[in-house]
Amino acid sequence: RMQVAQEGVRAQTVNTSLQIAGPEDVRGIEARAVRRTWPRAEVLNAEPNLLALVEFTACDLPWRFSPEAPLAPAGRVTTSQLRPWVCLVVLAEDEFTLTPASDRQPFTRLAVKPAAVLPPLEEAWAWSHVQYFGDRTLTRANVSEELRDHPERFVSRLLCPRRLKAGTVYHGFVVPVYQ
């Protein structure tokens, strides 16, 4: 059940079934959705003390298809955290194999060896965030207005917690965290 309201018209309750998209419905992320990556492709001398990242133009993209409710506060975390539906994985060339898409398998398959190089999924919320590049202080009262009027002032970002080693070739993958 949901309420449908239109300005100047009395709200009505509607009983209907809705189909909601989830992570399993996503077939890919368009290249234009990616604002920036670091290190850039083909860079072999990236600073090893910085973390790899991918930045998206849509500030909600990492959480858009998350099927779970936010995690309750635990330990030192004082607010609820919503786990993103994707994470950034950075792998050395000898740590993965790719199997191309086929009639039986609609997506390219990433196999990781060893699994220990993967970031812990329970920490995925800590490696994703939104950054605001505007000139006003955001509050709960004005953030919706700023998002509506100036969405270009916001970016979302996924970081990979893995420390990169100098002289190693890495590949970055944005992968779903739900099956």
GROMACS .gro file of C-alpha atoms in nm, residues 18-156:
model
  139
   18LEU     CA    1   0.580  -0.287  -0.731
   19GLN     CA    2   0.888  -0.448  -0.876
   20ILE     CA    3   1.200  -0.296  -0.726
   21ALA     CA    4   1.538  -0.328  -0.894
   22GLY     CA    5   1.811  -0.491  -0.689
   23PRO     CA    6   2.181  -0.560  -0.741
   24GLU     CA    7   2.107  -0.874  -0.946
   25ASP     CA    8   1.927  -0.658  -1.205
   26VAL     CA    9   2.229  -0.440  -1.281
   27ARG     CA   10   2.404  -0.538  -1.605
   28GLY     CA   11   2.691  -0.291  -1.585
   29ILE     CA   12   2.796   0.063  -1.503
   30GLU     CA   13   2.827   0.305  -1.791
   31ALA     CA   14   3.172   0.456  -1.844
   32ARG     CA   15   3.028   0.809  -1.822
   33ALA     CA   16   2.914   0.731  -1.465
   34VAL     CA   17   3.281   0.718  -1.363
   35ARG     CA   18   3.419   1.063  -1.293
   36ARG     CA   19   3.775   0.964  -1.200
   37THR     CA   20   3.996   0.672  -1.104
   38TRP     CA   21   4.323   0.667  -0.916
   39PRO     CA   22   4.574   0.559  -1.006
   40ARG     CA   23   4.496   0.622  -1.370
   41ALA     CA   24   4.517   0.329  -1.610
   42GLU     CA   25   4.870   0.241  -1.726
   43VAL     CA   26   5.037   0.433  -1.440
   44LEU     CA   27   5.317   0.213  -1.305
   45ASN     CA   28   5.477   0.448  -1.054
   46ALA     CA   29   5.174   0.548  -0.844
   47GLU     CA   30   5.245   0.651  -0.487
   48PRO     CA   31   5.212   0.336  -0.276
   49ASN     CA   32   5.097   0.530   0.033
   50LEU     CA   33   4.770   0.633  -0.137
   51LEU     CA   34   4.465   0.408  -0.177
   52ALA     CA   35   4.313   0.317  -0.513
   53LEU     CA   36   3.974   0.475  -0.578
   54VAL     CA   37   3.692   0.511  -0.825
   55GLU     CA   38   3.473   0.822  -0.818
   56PHE     CA   39   3.119   0.836  -0.959
   57THR     CA   40   2.921   1.136  -1.081
   58ALA     CA   41   2.602   1.005  -0.915
   59CYS     CA   42   2.638   1.050  -0.541
   60ASP     CA   43   2.403   0.761  -0.460
   61LEU     CA   44   2.544   0.500  -0.699
   62PRO     CA   45   2.728   0.285  -0.439
   63TRP     CA   46   2.408   0.250  -0.232
   64ARG     CA   47   2.137   0.273  -0.500
   65PHE     CA   48   2.065  -0.101  -0.517
   66SER     CA   49   2.156  -0.207  -0.162
   67PRO     CA   50   1.891  -0.459  -0.056
   68GLU     CA   51   1.958  -0.437   0.319
   69ALA     CA   52   1.866  -0.185   0.584
   70PRO     CA   53   2.150   0.016   0.741
   71LEU     CA   54   2.359  -0.168   1.000
   72ALA     CA   55   2.291  -0.072   1.358
   73PRO     CA   56   2.565   0.124   1.536
   74ALA     CA   57   2.836  -0.097   1.686
   75GLY     CA   58   3.160  -0.031   1.869
   76ARG     CA   59   3.297   0.315   1.795
   77VAL     CA   60   3.049   0.372   1.510
   78THR     CA   61   2.783   0.614   1.633
   79THR     CA   62   2.553   0.622   1.330
   80SER     CA   63   2.383   0.359   1.119
   81GLN     CA   64   2.582   0.249   0.816
   82LEU     CA   65   2.437   0.131   0.485
   83ARG     CA   66   2.654  -0.127   0.312
   84PRO     CA   67   2.704  -0.038  -0.054
   85TRP     CA   68   2.599  -0.290  -0.319
   86VAL     CA   69   2.942  -0.265  -0.489
   87CYS     CA   70   3.301  -0.241  -0.373
   88LEU     CA   71   3.637  -0.173  -0.534
   89VAL     CA   72   3.875  -0.467  -0.554
   90VAL     CA   73   4.236  -0.414  -0.663
   91LEU     CA   74   4.431  -0.722  -0.770
   92ALA     CA   75   4.779  -0.795  -0.899
   93GLU     CA   76   4.798  -0.970  -1.235
   94ASP     CA   77   4.867  -1.314  -1.084
   95GLU     CA   78   4.576  -1.295  -0.835
   96PHE     CA   79   4.282  -1.332  -1.073
   97THR     CA   80   4.147  -1.483  -1.391
   98LEU     CA   81   3.866  -1.351  -1.610
   99THR     CA   82   3.621  -1.576  -1.791
  100PRO     CA   83   3.441  -1.389  -2.071
  101ALA     CA   84   3.062  -1.371  -2.088
  102SER     CA   85   2.887  -1.645  -2.285
  103ASP     CA   86   2.538  -1.773  -2.360
  104ARG     CA   87   2.543  -1.969  -2.033
  105GLN     CA   88   2.712  -1.696  -1.825
  106PRO     CA   89   2.582  -1.343  -1.909
  107PHE     CA   90   2.867  -1.161  -1.731
  108THR     CA   91   3.242  -1.173  -1.735
  109ARG     CA   92   3.341  -1.380  -1.432
  110LEU     CA   93   3.620  -1.272  -1.200
  111ALA     CA   94   3.790  -1.555  -1.007
  112VAL     CA   95   4.023  -1.441  -0.729
  113LYS     CA   96   4.313  -1.644  -0.595
  114PRO     CA   97   4.374  -1.626  -0.302
  115ALA     CA   98   4.055  -1.487  -0.149
  116ALA     CA   99   4.260  -1.334   0.134
  117VAL     CA  100   4.342  -1.037  -0.093
  118LEU     CA  101   3.975  -0.931  -0.098
  119PRO     CA  102   3.861  -0.651   0.134
  120PRO     CA  103   3.635  -0.765   0.422
  121LEU     CA  104   3.270  -0.716   0.317
  122GLU     CA  105   3.162  -0.623   0.669
  123GLU     CA  106   3.384  -0.315   0.634
  124ALA     CA  107   3.256  -0.213   0.289
  125TRP     CA  108   3.056   0.077   0.438
  126ALA     CA  109   3.381   0.231   0.568
  127TRP     CA  110   3.537   0.241   0.221
  128SER     CA  111   3.256   0.429   0.047
  129HIS     CA  112   3.147   0.788   0.093
  130VAL     CA  113   3.005   1.104  -0.062
  131GLN     CA  114   3.197   1.427  -0.097
  132TYR     CA  115   3.041   1.770  -0.137
  133PHE     CA  116   3.226   2.043  -0.331
  134GLY     CA  117   2.987   2.329  -0.260
  135ASP     CA  118   3.031   2.654  -0.074
  136ARG     CA  119   2.753   2.623   0.180
  137THR     CA  120   2.730   2.427   0.501
  138LEU     CA  121   2.505   2.128   0.452
  139THR     CA  122   2.239   2.051   0.708
  140ARG     CA  123   1.958   1.797   0.716
  141ALA     CA  124   1.728   2.083   0.621
  142ASN     CA  125   1.911   2.196   0.304
  143VAL     CA  126   2.087   1.887   0.167
  144SER     CA  127   1.787   1.780  -0.046
  145GLU     CA  128   1.764   2.127  -0.198
  146GLU     CA  129   2.136   2.130  -0.276
  147LEU     CA  130   2.116   1.782  -0.434
  148ARG     CA  131   1.821   1.891  -0.648
  149ASP     CA  132   1.970   2.225  -0.758
  150HIS     CA  133   2.340   2.132  -0.780
  151PRO     CA  134   2.395   1.756  -0.817
  152GLU     CA  135   2.731   1.826  -0.986
  153ARG     CA  136   2.865   1.940  -0.648
  154PHE     CA  137   2.845   1.585  -0.511
  155VAL     CA  138   3.047   1.274  -0.595
  156SER     CA  139   3.051   0.928  -0.449
   0.00000   0.00000   0.00000
